[in-house]
Coordinates of C-alpha atoms in Angstrom, one line a residue:
M173 CA 321.9 204.7 77.1
K174 CA 324.2 207.3 78.7
I175 CA 324.7 210.4 76.7
N176 CA 328.4 211.5 76.1
K177 CA 330.7 212.3 73.4
S178 CA 331.4 208.7 72.4
I179 CA 327.9 208.0 71.5
I180 CA 328.1 210.6 68.6
D181 CA 330.4 208.3 66.8
E182 CA 327.7 205.7 66.4
C183 CA 325.4 208.3 64.8
G184 CA 326.7 207.8 61.2
E185 CA 328.5 210.1 58.8
P186 CA 327.4 213.8 58.7
R187 CA 326.3 215.0 55.3
N188 CA 325.0 218.4 54.2
V189 CA 321.2 218.7 53.6
D190 CA 320.7 221.7 51.5
N191 CA 318.3 221.2 48.5
S192 CA 321.0 221.1 45.9
N193 CA 322.1 217.7 47.1
R194 CA 318.8 216.1 47.8
S195 CA 317.3 214.1 44.9
Y196 CA 313.8 215.5 45.0
K197 CA 311.3 213.6 42.9
V198 CA 308.2 216.0 42.8
Y199 CA 309.6 219.3 44.0
K200 CA 310.6 221.5 41.0
G201 CA 312.3 224.4 42.8
F202 CA 309.2 226.2 44.0
I203 CA 305.8 225.7 45.4
D204 CA 302.8 227.7 44.3
H205 CA 301.3 228.3 47.8
N206 CA 297.6 228.1 48.7
T207 CA 295.9 228.2 52.0
W208 CA 294.2 224.9 51.6
I209 CA 293.6 224.1 55.3
G210 CA 293.5 227.7 56.3
E211 CA 295.3 230.9 56.9
P212 CA 298.5 230.6 59.1
D213 CA 297.5 234.2 60.3
A214 CA 294.6 233.8 62.7
T215 CA 293.5 237.4 62.5
K216 CA 293.1 237.0 58.6
E217 CA 291.3 233.7 59.1
W218 CA 288.7 234.9 61.6
T219 CA 288.2 238.1 59.7
N220 CA 287.5 236.1 56.5
N221 CA 285.1 233.5 57.9
K222 CA 284.3 233.4 61.6
E223 CA 281.9 230.2 61.1
L224 CA 284.6 228.2 59.4
S225 CA 287.3 229.4 61.9
K226 CA 285.0 228.3 64.8
D227 CA 284.6 224.9 63.1
R228 CA 288.4 224.5 62.7
F229 CA 289.1 225.5 66.3
V230 CA 290.3 222.8 68.8
L231 CA 289.2 223.3 72.4
T232 CA 292.4 222.6 74.2
K233 CA 293.1 222.8 77.9
S234 CA 294.9 226.2 77.3
Y235 CA 291.5 227.6 76.1
E236 CA 289.5 226.3 79.0
T237 CA 292.1 227.7 81.4
F238 CA 292.2 231.1 79.8
C239 CA 288.3 231.3 79.9
S240 CA 288.4 231.0 83.7
H241 CA 287.8 234.1 85.8
N242 CA 291.2 233.8 87.5
T243 CA 293.3 233.7 84.4
L244 CA 294.1 237.3 83.1
F245 CA 297.4 236.8 81.1
L246 CA 298.0 234.4 78.3
F247 CA 301.5 233.7 77.3
G248 CA 302.4 231.8 74.0
R249 CA 305.1 231.9 71.4
R250 CA 304.4 233.6 68.2
G251 CA 302.1 231.3 66.2
T252 CA 301.0 229.1 69.1
G253 CA 297.3 230.3 68.8
K254 CA 296.9 233.3 71.2
T255 CA 294.9 235.2 68.7
S256 CA 292.7 232.2 67.9
I257 CA 292.0 231.6 71.7
L258 CA 290.9 235.3 72.1
Q259 CA 288.9 235.1 68.9
M260 CA 287.1 231.9 69.9
L261 CA 286.4 233.2 73.4
N262 CA 285.0 236.4 71.8
Y263 CA 282.9 234.5 69.4
R264 CA 281.5 232.0 72.0
T265 CA 280.7 234.9 74.5
N266 CA 278.9 237.0 71.9
N267 CA 276.9 234.1 70.5
N268 CA 275.9 232.8 74.0
L269 CA 277.8 229.5 73.7
K270 CA 278.9 228.4 77.2
S271 CA 280.7 231.5 78.2
L272 CA 281.2 233.0 81.7
Y273 CA 280.6 236.4 80.3
S274 CA 277.7 238.3 78.5
F275 CA 279.5 240.5 76.1
S276 CA 283.0 240.5 74.7
T277 CA 285.2 242.8 72.5
I278 CA 288.8 242.6 71.3
V279 CA 291.3 245.4 71.3
K280 CA 293.2 244.4 68.2
K281 CA 297.0 244.3 68.4
E282 CA 297.7 246.7 65.7
S283 CA 295.5 249.4 67.3
H284 CA 296.9 249.8 70.7
L285 CA 300.4 249.3 71.8
K286 CA 302.4 250.8 69.0
P287 CA 300.4 254.0 68.5
L288 CA 300.6 254.7 72.3
T289 CA 304.3 254.1 72.5
M290 CA 304.9 256.4 69.4
A291 CA 302.7 259.1 71.1
L292 CA 304.6 258.8 74.4
R293 CA 308.0 258.7 72.9
A294 CA 308.4 262.5 73.0
Y295 CA 308.1 262.4 76.8
N296 CA 310.5 259.7 77.4
D297 CA 313.7 261.7 78.4
S298 CA 311.5 264.1 80.7
I299 CA 309.7 261.6 82.9
E300 CA 310.7 259.0 85.4
D301 CA 310.0 255.3 84.8
D302 CA 307.5 254.9 87.5
E303 CA 305.7 258.1 86.4
M304 CA 305.5 256.7 82.8
V305 CA 304.1 253.4 84.1
H306 CA 301.4 255.4 86.1
V307 CA 300.4 257.3 82.9
T308 CA 300.2 254.3 80.8
K309 CA 298.2 252.3 83.4
C310 CA 295.8 255.2 83.4
M311 CA 295.5 255.2 79.8
F312 CA 295.1 251.5 79.4
K313 CA 292.3 251.6 82.1
W314 CA 290.6 254.3 80.0
I315 CA 291.0 252.2 76.8
I316 CA 289.6 249.1 78.4
Y317 CA 286.6 250.9 80.0
V318 CA 285.7 252.8 76.9
S319 CA 286.0 249.6 74.8
A320 CA 283.6 248.1 77.2
M321 CA 281.2 251.0 76.9
K322 CA 281.2 250.6 73.1
R323 CA 280.5 246.9 73.3
I324 CA 277.8 247.3 75.8
I325 CA 276.1 250.3 74.2
K326 CA 275.9 248.3 71.0
Y327 CA 273.7 245.7 72.8
Y328 CA 271.5 248.5 74.1
K329 CA 271.5 250.8 71.1
S330 CA 267.7 250.6 70.8
S331 CA 267.0 251.2 74.4
Q332 CA 265.5 254.5 75.5
D333 CA 267.1 254.2 78.9
E334 CA 268.7 257.4 80.3
H335 CA 272.0 255.5 81.0
V336 CA 272.2 254.4 77.3
R337 CA 271.7 258.1 76.2
V338 CA 274.6 259.2 78.6
V339 CA 277.0 256.7 77.4
K340 CA 276.2 257.1 73.6
N341 CA 276.6 261.0 73.9
F342 CA 279.9 260.6 75.5
L343 CA 281.2 258.2 72.9
A344 CA 279.8 260.4 70.2
S345 CA 281.5 263.4 71.7
L346 CA 284.9 261.8 70.9
N347 CA 283.9 260.4 67.6
L348 CA 284.1 256.9 69.1
V349 CA 280.6 256.2 67.5
G350 CA 278.6 257.9 64.8
E351 CA 275.6 260.1 65.6
E352 CA 273.1 258.4 63.3
E353 CA 274.5 255.0 62.3
F354 CA 276.2 253.0 65.0
H355 CA 279.6 252.6 63.7
S356 CA 283.2 253.4 65.2
V357 CA 284.9 256.5 63.7
F358 CA 287.8 256.3 66.0
S359 CA 289.2 253.7 68.3
P360 CA 289.9 254.5 72.0
I361 CA 293.6 254.7 71.3
Q362 CA 293.0 257.1 68.5
A363 CA 291.0 259.3 70.8
I364 CA 293.9 259.3 73.2
T365 CA 296.3 260.0 70.5
N366 CA 294.4 263.0 69.5
V367 CA 294.3 264.4 73.0
L368 CA 298.0 264.0 73.4
Q369 CA 298.6 265.7 69.9
K370 CA 296.3 268.6 71.0
N371 CA 298.2 269.1 74.3
Q372 CA 301.5 268.8 72.7
E373 CA 300.5 271.7 70.4
Q374 CA 299.5 273.7 73.5
Y375 CA 302.9 272.7 75.1
I376 CA 304.6 274.4 72.1
S377 CA 302.6 277.6 72.4
D378 CA 302.0 277.9 76.1
K379 CA 305.3 276.5 77.3
L380 CA 303.8 273.9 79.6
T381 CA 306.2 271.4 80.9
Y382 CA 306.2 267.8 79.5
I383 CA 304.9 266.5 82.8
G384 CA 302.2 269.2 82.8
T385 CA 301.1 268.2 79.4
L386 CA 300.7 264.6 80.4
L387 CA 298.7 265.5 83.7
K388 CA 296.5 267.6 81.4
T389 CA 296.0 264.7 79.0
L390 CA 294.9 262.5 81.9
Q391 CA 292.6 265.1 83.3
N392 CA 291.1 265.3 79.7
L393 CA 290.6 261.6 79.6
E394 CA 289.2 261.2 83.0
S395 CA 286.8 264.0 82.7
K396 CA 283.5 264.4 84.4
E397 CA 281.7 263.1 81.3
Y398 CA 283.9 260.1 81.1
L399 CA 283.2 259.2 84.8
T400 CA 279.4 259.9 84.4
A401 CA 279.5 257.6 81.3
L402 CA 281.5 254.9 83.1
N403 CA 279.0 254.9 86.1
S404 CA 276.0 254.7 83.6
T405 CA 277.7 251.6 81.9
I406 CA 278.2 249.9 85.3
S407 CA 274.6 250.7 86.2
L408 CA 273.4 249.2 82.9
I409 CA 275.1 245.9 83.3
N410 CA 274.6 245.5 87.0
K411 CA 270.9 246.2 86.6
D412 CA 270.6 243.3 84.1
R413 CA 273.3 241.1 85.8
K414 CA 275.5 241.1 82.7
T415 CA 279.3 241.0 82.5
C416 CA 281.7 242.4 80.0
L417 CA 285.0 241.0 78.8
V418 CA 287.6 243.1 77.0
L419 CA 290.3 241.0 75.3
I420 CA 293.6 242.6 74.4
D421 CA 295.6 241.0 71.5
S422 CA 299.1 242.2 72.4
Q423 CA 301.6 242.9 69.6
E424 CA 304.3 240.3 68.9
R425 CA 307.4 242.6 68.5
Y426 CA 309.1 244.0 71.3
K427 CA 312.5 245.9 71.9
F428 CA 313.5 245.0 75.3
N429 CA 316.2 247.6 75.6
D430 CA 313.6 250.3 74.9
C431 CA 312.3 251.7 78.3
V432 CA 309.2 253.1 76.6
F433 CA 308.1 249.6 75.5
S434 CA 309.0 248.1 78.9
N435 CA 307.0 250.8 80.9
T436 CA 304.2 250.5 78.5
I437 CA 304.0 246.7 79.2
T438 CA 304.2 247.4 82.9
G439 CA 301.4 250.0 82.7
L440 CA 299.2 247.5 80.7
I441 CA 299.7 244.6 83.3
S442 CA 298.9 247.0 86.3
A443 CA 295.8 248.3 84.4
V444 CA 294.4 244.7 83.8
L445 CA 295.2 243.8 87.6
E446 CA 293.5 246.9 89.0
I447 CA 290.4 246.3 86.7
D448 CA 290.2 242.7 87.9
Q449 CA 290.3 244.0 91.6
N450 CA 287.1 246.1 90.8
F451 CA 285.3 243.4 88.8
Q452 CA 282.8 242.8 91.6
Q453 CA 281.7 246.3 91.4
T454 CA 282.0 247.1 87.7
K455 CA 281.4 243.6 86.1
I456 CA 284.0 244.5 83.6
K457 CA 287.2 242.3 83.2
A458 CA 290.1 242.5 80.9
K459 CA 292.4 239.8 79.6
V460 CA 295.6 240.2 77.6
A461 CA 297.7 237.8 75.5
F462 CA 301.5 238.3 75.3
P463 CA 304.2 236.6 73.4
S464 CA 306.0 234.3 75.7
E465 CA 309.3 235.4 74.2
I466 CA 309.1 238.4 76.4
V467 CA 309.0 236.3 79.7
P468 CA 312.8 235.9 80.1
H469 CA 313.2 239.7 79.6
M470 CA 310.4 240.9 81.9
N471 CA 311.4 242.7 85.1
P472 CA 311.0 240.6 88.2
E473 CA 308.1 242.8 89.4
N474 CA 305.9 242.0 86.4
K475 CA 306.7 238.3 86.6
G476 CA 305.6 238.3 90.3
K477 CA 302.4 240.4 89.4
T478 CA 301.3 237.9 86.8
N479 CA 302.5 234.7 88.2
T480 CA 299.3 233.4 89.8
K481 CA 297.0 234.8 87.0
S482 CA 298.9 233.5 83.9
H483 CA 298.7 230.6 81.6
F484 CA 301.4 229.4 79.2
I485 CA 300.3 227.7 76.0
F486 CA 302.0 224.3 75.4
W487 CA 300.5 222.2 72.6
Q488 CA 300.3 218.6 73.1
Y489 CA 300.8 216.1 70.2
N490 CA 297.3 214.9 70.2
D491 CA 295.9 218.5 70.1
I492 CA 298.0 219.4 67.0
A493 CA 297.1 216.1 65.3
E494 CA 293.4 216.9 66.0
L495 CA 294.0 220.4 64.6
I496 CA 295.5 219.2 61.4
S497 CA 293.2 216.3 61.0
K498 CA 290.1 218.3 61.7
R499 CA 291.2 221.1 59.0
F500 CA 292.3 218.4 56.5
C501 CA 289.0 216.6 56.7
L502 CA 286.8 219.8 56.6
M503 CA 288.7 220.8 53.5
L504 CA 287.9 217.5 51.9
E505 CA 284.2 217.8 52.9
E506 CA 284.1 221.3 51.3
L507 CA 285.6 219.9 48.2
G508 CA 283.3 216.9 48.1
L509 CA 286.1 214.4 48.5
A510 CA 285.6 213.1 52.1
K511 CA 284.7 209.4 52.5
D512 CA 282.4 209.9 55.4
K513 CA 281.4 212.5 57.9
I514 CA 284.2 213.5 60.4
D515 CA 284.6 210.6 63.0
A516 CA 284.6 211.4 66.7
D517 CA 288.3 210.4 66.9
I518 CA 289.2 213.2 64.5
S519 CA 293.0 213.0 65.3
H520 CA 293.3 209.7 63.4
E521 CA 290.8 210.4 60.8
I522 CA 293.5 211.9 58.4
Y523 CA 295.2 208.5 58.1
N524 CA 292.2 207.5 55.8
Y525 CA 293.8 209.9 53.4
V526 CA 297.6 210.0 53.8
P527 CA 300.2 207.3 54.5
K528 CA 300.4 206.2 58.2
T529 CA 304.2 206.1 58.0
I530 CA 306.8 207.4 55.7
T531 CA 310.6 206.6 55.1
T532 CA 312.7 209.6 56.2
Y533 CA 315.8 210.8 54.3
S534 CA 317.7 208.7 56.8
N535 CA 315.8 205.6 55.8
I536 CA 313.9 205.4 59.1
E537 CA 310.2 204.2 59.1
Y538 CA 308.4 207.0 61.0
D539 CA 304.7 208.1 61.8
T540 CA 303.7 210.7 59.2
L541 CA 302.1 213.3 61.4
S542 CA 305.0 213.2 63.9
Y543 CA 307.5 213.6 61.1
I544 CA 305.7 216.9 60.0
I545 CA 305.1 218.1 63.5
N546 CA 308.8 217.5 64.4
H547 CA 309.9 219.9 61.6
T548 CA 308.1 222.6 63.5
Q549 CA 308.3 224.1 67.1
K550 CA 304.9 222.6 67.8
K551 CA 303.1 225.8 66.8
P552 CA 299.9 225.5 65.0
R553 CA 300.8 228.3 62.6
E554 CA 303.9 226.4 61.4
V555 CA 302.2 223.2 61.1
I556 CA 299.4 224.7 59.1
Q557 CA 302.1 226.3 56.8
L558 CA 303.7 223.0 56.1
F559 CA 300.5 221.1 55.4
N560 CA 299.6 224.0 53.1
K561 CA 302.9 223.4 51.3
I562 CA 302.4 219.7 51.0
L563 CA 298.9 220.2 49.5
S564 CA 300.2 223.0 47.2
L565 CA 302.9 220.6 46.0
A566 CA 300.4 217.9 45.3
K567 CA 298.0 220.3 43.4
Q568 CA 300.9 221.6 41.5
N569 CA 301.4 218.0 40.2
D570 CA 297.8 217.2 39.7
I571 CA 297.7 214.6 42.5
P572 CA 294.3 214.2 44.4
F573 CA 294.3 215.2 48.0
T574 CA 293.1 211.7 48.9
K575 CA 296.1 210.1 47.2
I576 CA 299.1 212.0 48.6
S577 CA 302.2 209.8 48.6
T578 CA 305.1 209.9 50.9
D579 CA 307.2 211.9 48.4
Y580 CA 304.8 214.8 48.8
I581 CA 304.9 214.5 52.6
K582 CA 308.7 214.6 52.7
E583 CA 309.4 217.1 49.9
G584 CA 306.6 219.5 50.9
T585 CA 307.8 219.4 54.5
N586 CA 311.6 219.9 53.7
S587 CA 311.9 221.8 50.5
E588 CA 311.0 225.2 51.7
I589 CA 311.2 224.8 55.5
K590 CA 313.6 227.8 55.6
D591 CA 310.5 230.1 55.6
L592 CA 309.7 228.7 59.2
S593 CA 313.4 229.2 60.5
S594 CA 313.5 232.6 59.1
A595 CA 310.3 233.6 60.8
V596 CA 311.7 232.4 64.1
L597 CA 315.0 234.4 63.7
D598 CA 312.9 237.4 62.6
M599 CA 311.1 237.4 65.9
Y600 CA 314.4 237.2 67.9
K601 CA 316.1 240.0 65.9
E602 CA 313.8 242.4 68.0
I603 CA 315.2 240.9 71.3
Y604 CA 318.9 240.3 70.5
T605 CA 321.4 242.4 68.4
D606 CA 322.8 241.0 65.3
V607 CA 320.8 237.6 65.4
Y608 CA 321.4 236.6 61.8
P609 CA 325.2 237.0 61.6
I610 CA 325.8 235.5 65.0
V611 CA 323.7 232.3 64.4
R612 CA 324.8 231.9 60.9
K613 CA 328.5 232.2 61.6
T614 CA 328.0 229.9 64.6
F615 CA 326.0 227.0 63.0
T616 CA 326.5 227.2 59.2
D617 CA 328.1 223.8 57.8
R618 CA 328.2 222.5 61.4
K619 CA 327.1 218.8 62.5
N620 CA 323.6 218.7 63.7
I621 CA 324.8 216.9 66.9
M622 CA 327.5 218.3 68.8
T623 CA 329.1 218.4 72.3
F624 CA 329.0 221.5 74.5
G625 CA 332.7 222.0 73.7
D626 CA 332.0 222.0 70.0
M627 CA 329.4 224.7 70.4
Q628 CA 332.0 226.8 72.5
S629 CA 334.6 226.4 69.9
Y630 CA 332.1 227.6 67.1
L631 CA 331.4 230.6 69.4
R632 CA 334.9 231.5 69.6
E633 CA 335.0 232.1 65.8
T634 CA 332.1 234.5 66.3
K635 CA 333.6 236.7 69.0
N636 CA 334.1 239.7 66.5
L637 CA 330.2 239.9 66.1
M638 CA 329.7 239.9 69.8
V639 CA 330.6 243.5 70.6
D640 CA 327.1 244.4 71.9
Y641 CA 327.3 241.5 74.4
S642 CA 330.4 242.6 76.2
G643 CA 332.0 239.2 75.3
S644 CA 329.3 237.3 77.3
R645 CA 328.7 233.9 75.7
H646 CA 326.0 233.2 78.2
Q647 CA 323.7 235.8 76.4
I648 CA 324.3 234.0 73.1
E649 CA 323.7 230.7 74.6
R650 CA 320.3 232.1 75.8
L651 CA 319.6 233.2 72.3
F652 CA 320.3 229.6 71.1
A653 CA 318.0 228.1 73.7
E654 CA 315.2 230.7 73.6
S655 CA 314.8 230.5 69.8
G656 CA 314.8 226.8 69.7
I657 CA 318.0 226.5 67.6
L658 CA 319.7 224.2 70.1
G659 CA 318.3 221.5 72.4
K660 CA 319.7 219.2 74.9
V661 CA 320.0 215.6 73.9
T662 CA 318.3 213.3 76.4
V663 CA 318.2 209.9 74.7
I664 CA 319.9 208.3 71.7
S665 CA 318.3 204.9 71.1
S666 CA 318.6 202.1 68.6
L667 CA 315.6 201.1 66.4
K668 CA 314.5 197.6 65.2
D669 CA 317.3 198.1 62.7
P670 CA 320.2 198.5 65.2
D671 CA 322.2 200.5 62.7
K672 CA 319.6 203.3 62.9
K673 CA 319.0 205.5 65.8
I674 CA 316.7 208.2 67.1
C675 CA 318.1 211.1 68.9
Q676 CA 315.6 212.9 71.3
A677 CA 316.3 216.3 72.5
D678 CA 314.7 218.9 74.9
Y679 CA 313.9 222.2 73.4
E680 CA 313.1 225.2 75.4
Y681 CA 309.7 226.0 73.7
Q682 CA 308.6 222.6 75.2
I683 CA 309.1 223.6 78.9
K684 CA 308.0 226.4 81.1
G685 CA 311.3 228.1 82.1
S686 CA 314.8 228.2 80.9
L687 CA 317.0 225.5 79.3
T688 CA 320.5 225.7 80.6
F689 CA 323.6 224.1 78.7
Q690 CA 326.4 222.5 80.7
S691 CA 329.8 221.3 79.8
Q692 CA 328.8 217.5 79.8
D693 CA 325.9 218.1 77.4
V694 CA 325.4 216.8 74.1
L695 CA 323.3 219.3 71.9
A696 CA 321.3 219.1 68.7
I697 CA 320.2 221.5 66.2
H698 CA 316.5 221.5 65.7
P699 CA 315.5 220.0 62.4
M700 CA 313.7 223.2 61.2
F701 CA 317.2 224.9 60.9
Y702 CA 318.9 222.5 58.8
Q703 CA 318.3 224.3 55.5
E704 CA 319.0 227.7 57.2
F705 CA 322.5 226.6 58.3
N706 CA 323.2 224.0 55.5
S707 CA 323.6 221.6 58.5
R708 CA 325.7 218.4 58.3
V709 CA 323.3 215.8 59.4
Y710 CA 324.1 212.4 60.7
D711 CA 322.9 209.9 58.1
K712 CA 322.0 207.0 60.5
T713 CA 320.2 209.2 63.2
L714 CA 317.0 211.0 63.3
V715 CA 316.9 214.1 65.6
V716 CA 313.4 214.6 67.1
P717 CA 312.1 217.1 69.7
K718 CA 311.5 214.9 72.8
P719 CA 308.1 213.3 72.2
S720 CA 305.2 213.1 74.6
L721 CA 303.9 209.6 75.7
D722 CA 301.2 209.7 72.9
E723 CA 303.6 210.6 70.2
R724 CA 306.2 208.2 71.5
N725 CA 303.7 205.3 71.1
Q726 CA 303.1 206.5 67.6
I727 CA 306.8 206.6 66.8
I728 CA 307.4 203.1 68.3
E729 CA 304.7 201.7 66.3
A730 CA 305.9 203.1 63.1
S731 CA 309.6 202.3 63.6
N732 CA 309.0 198.7 64.7

């Protein structure tokens, strides 16, 4: 069916979908949340229970690709499982479970980038960008190699080898390990911050230049003792034919108009690449996870450097179905409610306990898992959040988890979905100025299916908020596409009931690259944002992110 303006007339009558005009049966105005199938935050989950987290993990193609020697950079949107992949690789490596590496350690996101940028900010106006990149590259190399020393020496801590003594003495001299008990006092980044602070104090008293202070800091870090300890570390692991992996869990918030952040990212990328070049000699490798939201804003040089050694996380329907089904069934086993042991085809096991299909608010019969997933941007974190809401709503009403009806599926999915859309917008407020007022002014009370011309007319009403964009609507359109608020409609098709339709749309989070809107396009607001914008939803048409073949088969089976 050709997509044009006239087809919208067949979609029904647009009606507002805020909670005040939906006749909820079981939702009472709040949900007492509990993390029934797990923490949406992977760091918390793995910290709380590594064994359970390992059992809940889904071994996707993204995981296998990231494990390979050639992949150094993992890109994924916030909530797509970057931290889980790092944690699983770290777990399997350190427990000798089919890993390419002997040892592994994680440099946690809260402990490296922000403290480093804060420490370097004093030098920002007194040093050129390429000089700052060089400084941060040297610092990240030091952080990575010292992190490897700490991990390796933990393995050899009972050894009387002279190399072990050298490395341990070096780490102890910087309070990176305790003298008696083998525990960390400082992290490597804290050690760098201490050196920077000490040299800044000398700068004030001895009137050194800023550049002189940074050079002195690098000299302090790359001391004779450090180089000797690094050589001893390399000798240790080469002698025993070991390898060490340092995983860097990069933070999720970036300000792209801040050259300190930009130069630090470039320095980190350069450090990881240089360490990879020396892997055959050192047997130490680093891998780093970045939020893919930064990719459209990375400088071309960094894109070129990372291109052949990167992997982007894109979740397939069957992988998400397996993730949710596995977690749900493990929860039932733990509660003593499971019928049988988990089946080999785990992705369909959940249908033993929840309805196979539901009737949507548009009165369309639809596959249950597809319905829940389509209210997210196919991020595990979001799907886990929604399923926790559904289960919490059932628990609140004393409904057994083995007897959840379609009312709990629909109302648990929709009633507080604004939490998910707000989290997306919160991410992009670090990238674009005035995100909230711009998107709310543009889309509040608008139809969920619109033409490109409609979108442009809405934007004209927003022009007073676009001062920081020099009147460029293209930048605002990029915000709409990058955040997944708007997608491009590709198919509007009739169902078994010819009066009902499904509208499929491409959203940027489903593709590698950018989504471009053109004058002939029909556009659709993502279902996740209906509450956020009090959208006017066409009552005969269900908008869905364009499904994969596996998901399409599920939908066709349900709707026919």
